[in-house]
Amino acid sequence: MLLAALIHCEAGGEPYEGQLAVGAVVMNRVRSPLFPNTVLEVIMAPKQFSPVGSGRFAIVLARGANESCYQAARDAMAGASPVGNCLFFRTPIPGLEGQRIGGHIFY
């Protein structure tokens, strides 16, 4: 539920591949020694995901994410990743290189 809610907030309007990519970034962080080792701790880490700070994450968590976000969360937790080992994503800015999926760059 936690991962699906974050995916909904960050990429709910993106194609499924973009939703899966957001989930994969979270799971890549869980596996990385640079970040906490649980989904909850990764999501709640200070200043990492703007929907957490804005309160939107809590709202979506309470009401539930859409089904494609739940599927993307399940697939990401099972190891699917269209972005390899990327640890970050954001909206595109000049000079930032990475893999573009929908409205995000993954790097």
N, CA and C of each residue as an Amber inpcrd file, in Angstrom:
protein
   321
   0.8170000  -1.2020000   0.0000000   0.0000000   0.0000000   0.0000000
   0.8600000   1.2650000   0.0000000   1.9410000   1.2460000   0.7720000
   2.8220000   2.4160000   0.8390000   3.4190000   2.7430000  -0.5210000
   3.9630000   1.7230000  -1.1650000   4.5970000   1.9480000  -2.4610000
   3.5770000   2.3560000  -3.5110000   2.4130000   1.7170000  -3.5120000
   1.3640000   2.0750000  -4.4720000   0.9200000   3.5200000  -4.2790000
   0.7980000   3.9560000  -3.0350000   0.3840000   5.3390000  -2.7660000
   1.4230000   6.3280000  -3.2670000   2.7090000   6.0200000  -3.0560000
   3.7450000   6.9250000  -3.5450000   3.7610000   6.9590000  -5.0700000
   3.6290000   5.7890000  -5.6880000   3.5780000   5.7350000  -7.1590000
   2.4080000   6.5660000  -7.6680000   1.2540000   6.4430000  -7.0200000
   0.0650000   7.2110000  -7.4150000   0.3680000   8.7140000  -7.3520000
   1.0080000   9.1320000  -6.2640000   1.3130000  10.5620000  -6.1050000
   2.3190000  11.0590000  -7.1300000   3.3460000  10.2740000  -7.3700000
   4.4410000  10.7180000  -8.2320000   4.1860000  10.4650000  -9.7170000
   3.4100000   9.4110000 -10.0360000   3.2770000   9.0250000 -11.4420000
   1.9030000   8.4750000 -11.7870000   0.8960000   8.8010000 -11.0100000
  -0.4420000   8.2680000 -11.2560000  -0.9860000   8.5930000 -12.6330000
  -0.5720000   9.6950000 -13.2070000  -1.0350000  10.0820000 -14.5380000
  -0.0990000   9.6620000 -15.6570000   0.9530000   8.9610000 -15.3090000
   1.9370000   8.5070000 -16.2950000   1.5210000   7.1490000 -16.8580000
   2.1160000   6.7470000 -17.9880000   1.8730000   5.3890000 -18.4850000
   2.3990000   4.3780000 -17.4630000   1.9360000   3.1270000 -17.5890000
   2.3340000   2.0860000 -16.6380000   3.8580000   2.0030000 -16.4890000
   4.6000000   2.1070000 -17.5790000   6.0600000   2.0210000 -17.5020000
   6.6340000   3.0870000 -16.5730000   6.0630000   4.2870000 -16.6000000
   6.5050000   5.3530000 -15.7000000   6.1530000   5.0650000 -14.2580000
   4.9900000   4.4690000 -14.0370000   4.6070000   4.0820000 -12.6790000
   5.5710000   3.0140000 -12.1520000   5.8440000   2.0170000 -12.9700000
   6.7670000   0.9560000 -12.5790000   8.1550000   1.5280000 -12.3110000
   8.5810000   2.4760000 -13.1080000   9.9070000   3.0740000 -12.9280000
  10.0250000   3.7750000 -11.5810000   8.9860000   4.4780000 -11.1590000
   9.0010000   5.1280000  -9.8440000   9.1030000   4.0680000  -8.7480000
   8.3250000   3.0160000  -8.8680000   8.4050000   1.9320000  -7.8920000
   9.7870000   1.2930000  -7.8720000  10.3880000   1.1400000  -9.0450000
  11.7220000   0.5410000  -9.1330000  12.7660000   1.4170000  -8.4430000
  12.6510000   2.7300000  -8.5730000  13.5830000   3.6270000  -7.8920000
  13.5050000   3.4080000  -6.3830000  12.3020000   3.3200000  -5.8480000
  12.1590000   3.0850000  -4.4060000  12.8000000   1.7580000  -4.0230000
  12.5190000   0.7090000  -4.7860000  13.0920000  -0.6030000  -4.4680000
  14.6070000  -0.6140000  -4.6490000  15.1210000   0.1100000  -5.6360000
  16.5740000   0.2310000  -5.7950000  17.1900000   0.9020000  -4.5730000
  16.5000000   1.8990000  -4.0390000  16.9920000   2.5600000  -2.8320000
  16.9730000   1.6060000  -1.6400000  15.9330000   0.8160000  -1.5080000
  15.8630000  -0.1450000  -0.4040000  17.0760000  -1.0790000  -0.4470000
  17.4880000  -1.4840000  -1.6350000  18.6190000  -2.4010000  -1.7960000
  19.9820000  -1.7030000  -1.7220000  20.0120000  -0.3760000  -1.8270000
  21.2630000   0.3690000  -1.8410000  21.7510000   0.6580000  -0.4180000
  23.0750000   0.5340000  -0.1860000  23.6050000   0.9010000   1.1340000
  23.5620000   2.4130000   1.3980000  23.2320000   3.2010000   0.3900000
  23.1730000   4.6610000   0.5460000  21.8640000   5.1490000   1.1590000
  20.8620000   4.2580000   1.2570000  19.5290000   4.6380000   1.7170000
  19.0590000   3.6610000   2.7870000  17.9870000   4.0250000   3.4980000
  17.4270000   3.0780000   4.4690000  17.0070000   1.7790000   3.7890000
  16.7930000   0.7320000   4.5660000  16.5370000  -0.5750000   3.9570000
  15.1030000  -1.0680000   4.0560000  14.1490000  -0.1540000   4.2500000
  12.7400000  -0.5330000   4.1780000  11.9980000   0.4570000   3.2840000
  10.9130000  -0.0030000   2.6970000  10.1010000   0.8680000   1.8400000
   9.6160000   2.0740000   2.6340000   9.1270000   1.8480000   3.8450000
   8.6240000   2.9570000   4.6700000   9.7170000   3.9840000   4.9270000
  10.8950000   3.5400000   5.3280000  11.9670000   4.4810000   5.6330000
  12.4410000   5.2350000   4.3910000  12.4890000   4.5610000   3.2540000
  12.8800000   5.2370000   2.0120000  11.8570000   6.3140000   1.6620000
  10.5800000   5.9620000   1.7260000   9.5310000   6.9200000   1.3680000
   9.5020000   8.1070000   2.3250000   9.6930000   7.8460000   3.6050000
   9.5620000   8.8970000   4.6140000  10.8530000   9.6730000   4.8630000
  11.9450000   9.3120000   4.1960000  13.2100000  10.0250000   4.3960000
  13.0060000  11.5140000   4.1000000  13.5550000  12.3850000   4.9380000
  13.3480000  13.8210000   4.7660000  13.7570000  14.3230000   3.3810000
  12.8890000  15.1400000   2.8080000  13.1360000  15.8580000   1.5490000
  13.4050000  14.9610000   0.3510000  12.8730000  13.7470000   0.3410000
  13.0920000  12.8540000  -0.7880000  11.9080000  12.8370000  -1.7570000
  10.6960000  12.8290000  -1.2430000   9.5050000  12.7540000  -2.0930000
   8.5530000  13.8710000  -1.6760000   8.3380000  14.8280000  -2.5660000
   7.5340000  16.0100000  -2.2190000   6.1140000  15.6820000  -1.7660000
   5.4440000  14.6330000  -2.2840000   4.0960000  14.3480000  -1.7820000
   4.0520000  13.9850000  -0.3020000   5.1520000  13.4780000   0.2330000
   5.1950000  13.1800000   1.6650000   5.1540000  14.4870000   2.4470000
   5.9910000  15.4340000   2.0520000   6.0430000  16.7220000   2.7410000
   4.7840000  17.5440000   2.5810000   4.1140000  17.4230000   1.4410000
   2.9220000  18.2400000   1.1880000   1.6620000  17.6700000   1.8280000
   1.7100000  16.4070000   2.2490000   0.5220000  15.7690000   2.8150000
  -0.2800000  14.9620000   1.8130000   0.0400000  15.0770000   0.5480000
  -0.7100000  14.3450000  -0.4870000  -0.5440000  12.8350000  -0.3370000
   0.6420000  12.3970000   0.0330000   0.8950000  10.9750000   0.2260000
  -0.0590000  10.3970000   1.2770000  -0.2250000  11.0900000   2.3860000
  -1.1200000  10.6120000   3.4530000  -2.5620000  10.5200000   2.9660000
  -2.9850000  11.4560000   2.1560000  -4.3510000  11.4400000   1.6210000
  -4.5520000  10.2370000   0.7090000  -3.6180000  10.0160000  -0.2010000
  -3.7330000   8.8800000  -1.1210000  -3.6260000   7.5670000  -0.3490000
  -2.7500000   7.5080000   0.6290000  -2.6140000   6.2970000   1.4370000
  -3.9290000   5.9700000   2.1430000  -4.6070000   6.9760000   2.6390000
  -5.8770000   6.7650000   3.3490000  -6.9940000   6.3140000   2.4210000
  -7.0400000   6.8270000   1.2130000  -8.1400000   6.4820000   0.3000000
  -7.8070000   5.3310000  -0.6470000  -6.5080000   5.1020000  -0.8690000
  -6.0630000   4.0380000  -1.7670000  -5.6580000   4.5810000  -3.1240000
  -4.7010000   3.8970000  -3.7290000  -4.2050000   4.2630000  -5.0530000
  -5.0460000   3.5770000  -6.1190000  -4.8230000   3.9450000  -7.3720000
  -5.5450000   3.2630000  -8.4510000  -4.9010000   1.8970000  -8.7290000
  -5.6220000   1.0360000  -9.4310000  -5.1790000  -0.3520000  -9.6110000
  -3.8600000  -0.4580000 -10.3610000  -3.6200000   0.4040000 -11.3470000
  -2.3510000   0.2940000 -12.0730000  -1.1690000   0.6100000 -11.1580000
  -1.3640000   1.4850000 -10.1850000  -0.2890000   1.7940000  -9.2330000
  -0.0370000   0.6140000  -8.3000000  -1.0980000  -0.0860000  -7.9050000
  -0.9150000  -1.3030000  -7.0990000  -0.1650000  -2.3550000  -7.9120000
  -0.5040000  -2.4950000  -9.1910000   0.1970000  -3.4750000 -10.0270000
   1.6560000  -3.0840000 -10.1990000   1.9180000  -1.8070000 -10.4150000
   3.2960000  -1.3470000 -10.5470000   4.0750000  -1.6050000  -9.2580000
   3.4440000  -1.4030000  -8.1160000   4.1070000  -1.6710000  -6.8340000
   4.4260000  -3.1590000  -6.6940000   3.4660000  -4.0090000  -7.0300000
   3.7140000  -5.4530000  -6.9460000   4.8590000  -5.8630000  -7.8750000
   4.8430000  -5.3490000  -9.0950000   5.8780000  -5.7070000 -10.0560000
   7.2510000  -5.1860000  -9.6230000   7.3080000  -3.9650000  -9.1100000
   8.5770000  -3.4090000  -8.6290000   9.1130000  -4.2170000  -7.4430000
   8.2400000  -4.6130000  -6.5430000   8.6740000  -5.4140000  -5.3950000
   9.1420000  -6.7920000  -5.8280000   8.6410000  -7.2730000  -6.9610000
   9.0700000  -8.5680000  -7.5000000  10.3640000  -8.4510000  -8.3070000
  10.8720000  -7.2340000  -8.4770000  12.1500000  -7.0370000  -9.1480000
  12.1080000  -6.4220000 -10.5280000  10.9250000  -6.1360000 -11.0640000
  10.8360000  -5.5180000 -12.3920000  11.3600000  -4.0820000 -12.3360000
  12.1400000  -3.7050000 -13.3470000  12.6710000  -2.3440000 -13.3980000
  12.9740000  -1.9390000 -14.8320000  12.2250000  -0.9810000 -15.3700000
  12.5480000  -0.4710000 -16.7000000  13.6910000   0.5480000 -16.6760000
  14.2200000   0.8340000 -15.4800000  15.2700000   1.8510000 -15.3470000
  16.5470000   1.2960000 -14.7080000  16.7170000  -0.0110000 -14.7700000
  17.9370000  -0.5980000 -14.2140000  18.0900000  -0.2830000 -12.7420000
  19.2550000   0.2110000 -12.3690000  19.5620000   0.4990000 -10.9610000
  19.4420000   1.9740000 -10.5980000  18.7000000   2.7480000 -11.3720000
  18.5530000   4.1800000 -11.0850000  18.0470000   4.4000000  -9.6620000
  18.5810000   5.4410000  -9.0240000  18.1910000   5.7700000  -7.6560000
  17.4030000   7.0690000  -7.5530000  17.2890000   7.8040000  -8.6590000
  16.6490000   9.1130000  -8.6260000  15.7740000   9.3240000  -9.8530000
  14.8160000  10.2240000  -9.7110000  14.0200000  10.6870000 -10.8430000
  13.5550000  12.0900000 -10.5380000  13.2320000  12.8010000 -11.5780000
  12.6880000  14.1610000 -11.4350000  12.1120000  14.5980000 -12.7680000
  11.4420000  15.7390000 -12.7590000  10.9940000  16.3200000 -14.0130000
  12.2340000  16.7950000 -14.7700000  12.2040000  16.7590000 -16.0770000
  13.3960000  17.1210000 -16.8570000  13.8250000  18.5630000 -16.6360000
  15.1270000  18.7550000 -16.5750000  15.7270000  20.0880000 -16.5500000
  16.8870000  20.0740000 -17.5400000  17.2360000  21.2350000 -18.1010000
  18.3380000  21.2760000 -19.0580000  19.6210000  20.7250000 -18.4440000
  20.3000000  19.8850000 -19.2010000  21.5780000  19.3390000 -18.7660000
  21.5000000  18.0270000 -17.9980000  20.3300000  17.6660000 -17.5370000
  20.1860000  16.4100000 -16.7950000  20.0260000  15.2660000 -17.7780000
  20.9120000  14.3150000 -17.6880000  20.8480000  13.1740000 -18.5880000
  20.3570000  11.9480000 -17.8330000  19.6680000  11.1080000 -18.5490000
  19.1610000   9.8790000 -17.9740000  18.1420000   9.2730000 -18.9090000
  17.3710000   8.3760000 -18.3850000  16.3550000   7.6900000 -19.1770000
  15.0180000   8.4100000 -18.9910000  14.4550000   8.8750000 -20.0860000
  13.1820000   9.5810000 -20.0050000  12.0330000   8.5990000 -20.2000000
  11.1120000   8.6280000 -19.2630000   9.8750000   7.8630000 -19.3660000
   8.7540000   8.8170000 -18.9590000   7.8460000   9.0720000 -19.8670000
   6.7610000  10.0160000 -19.5770000   7.3430000  11.3660000 -19.1960000
   6.8760000  11.9180000 -18.1050000   7.2940000  13.2380000 -17.6750000
   8.4510000  13.2470000 -16.6990000   9.2080000  12.1590000 -16.6060000
  10.3200000  12.0810000 -15.6590000  11.6010000  11.6340000 -16.3580000
  12.7030000  12.0520000 -15.7620000  14.0300000  11.5550000 -16.1250000
  14.4970000  10.6840000 -14.9570000  14.9620000   9.4860000 -15.2630000
  15.4670000   8.5600000 -14.2500000  16.9670000   8.4640000 -14.4110000
  17.6640000   8.5800000 -13.2890000  19.1180000   8.5780000 -13.3380000
  19.7070000   7.9600000 -12.0770000
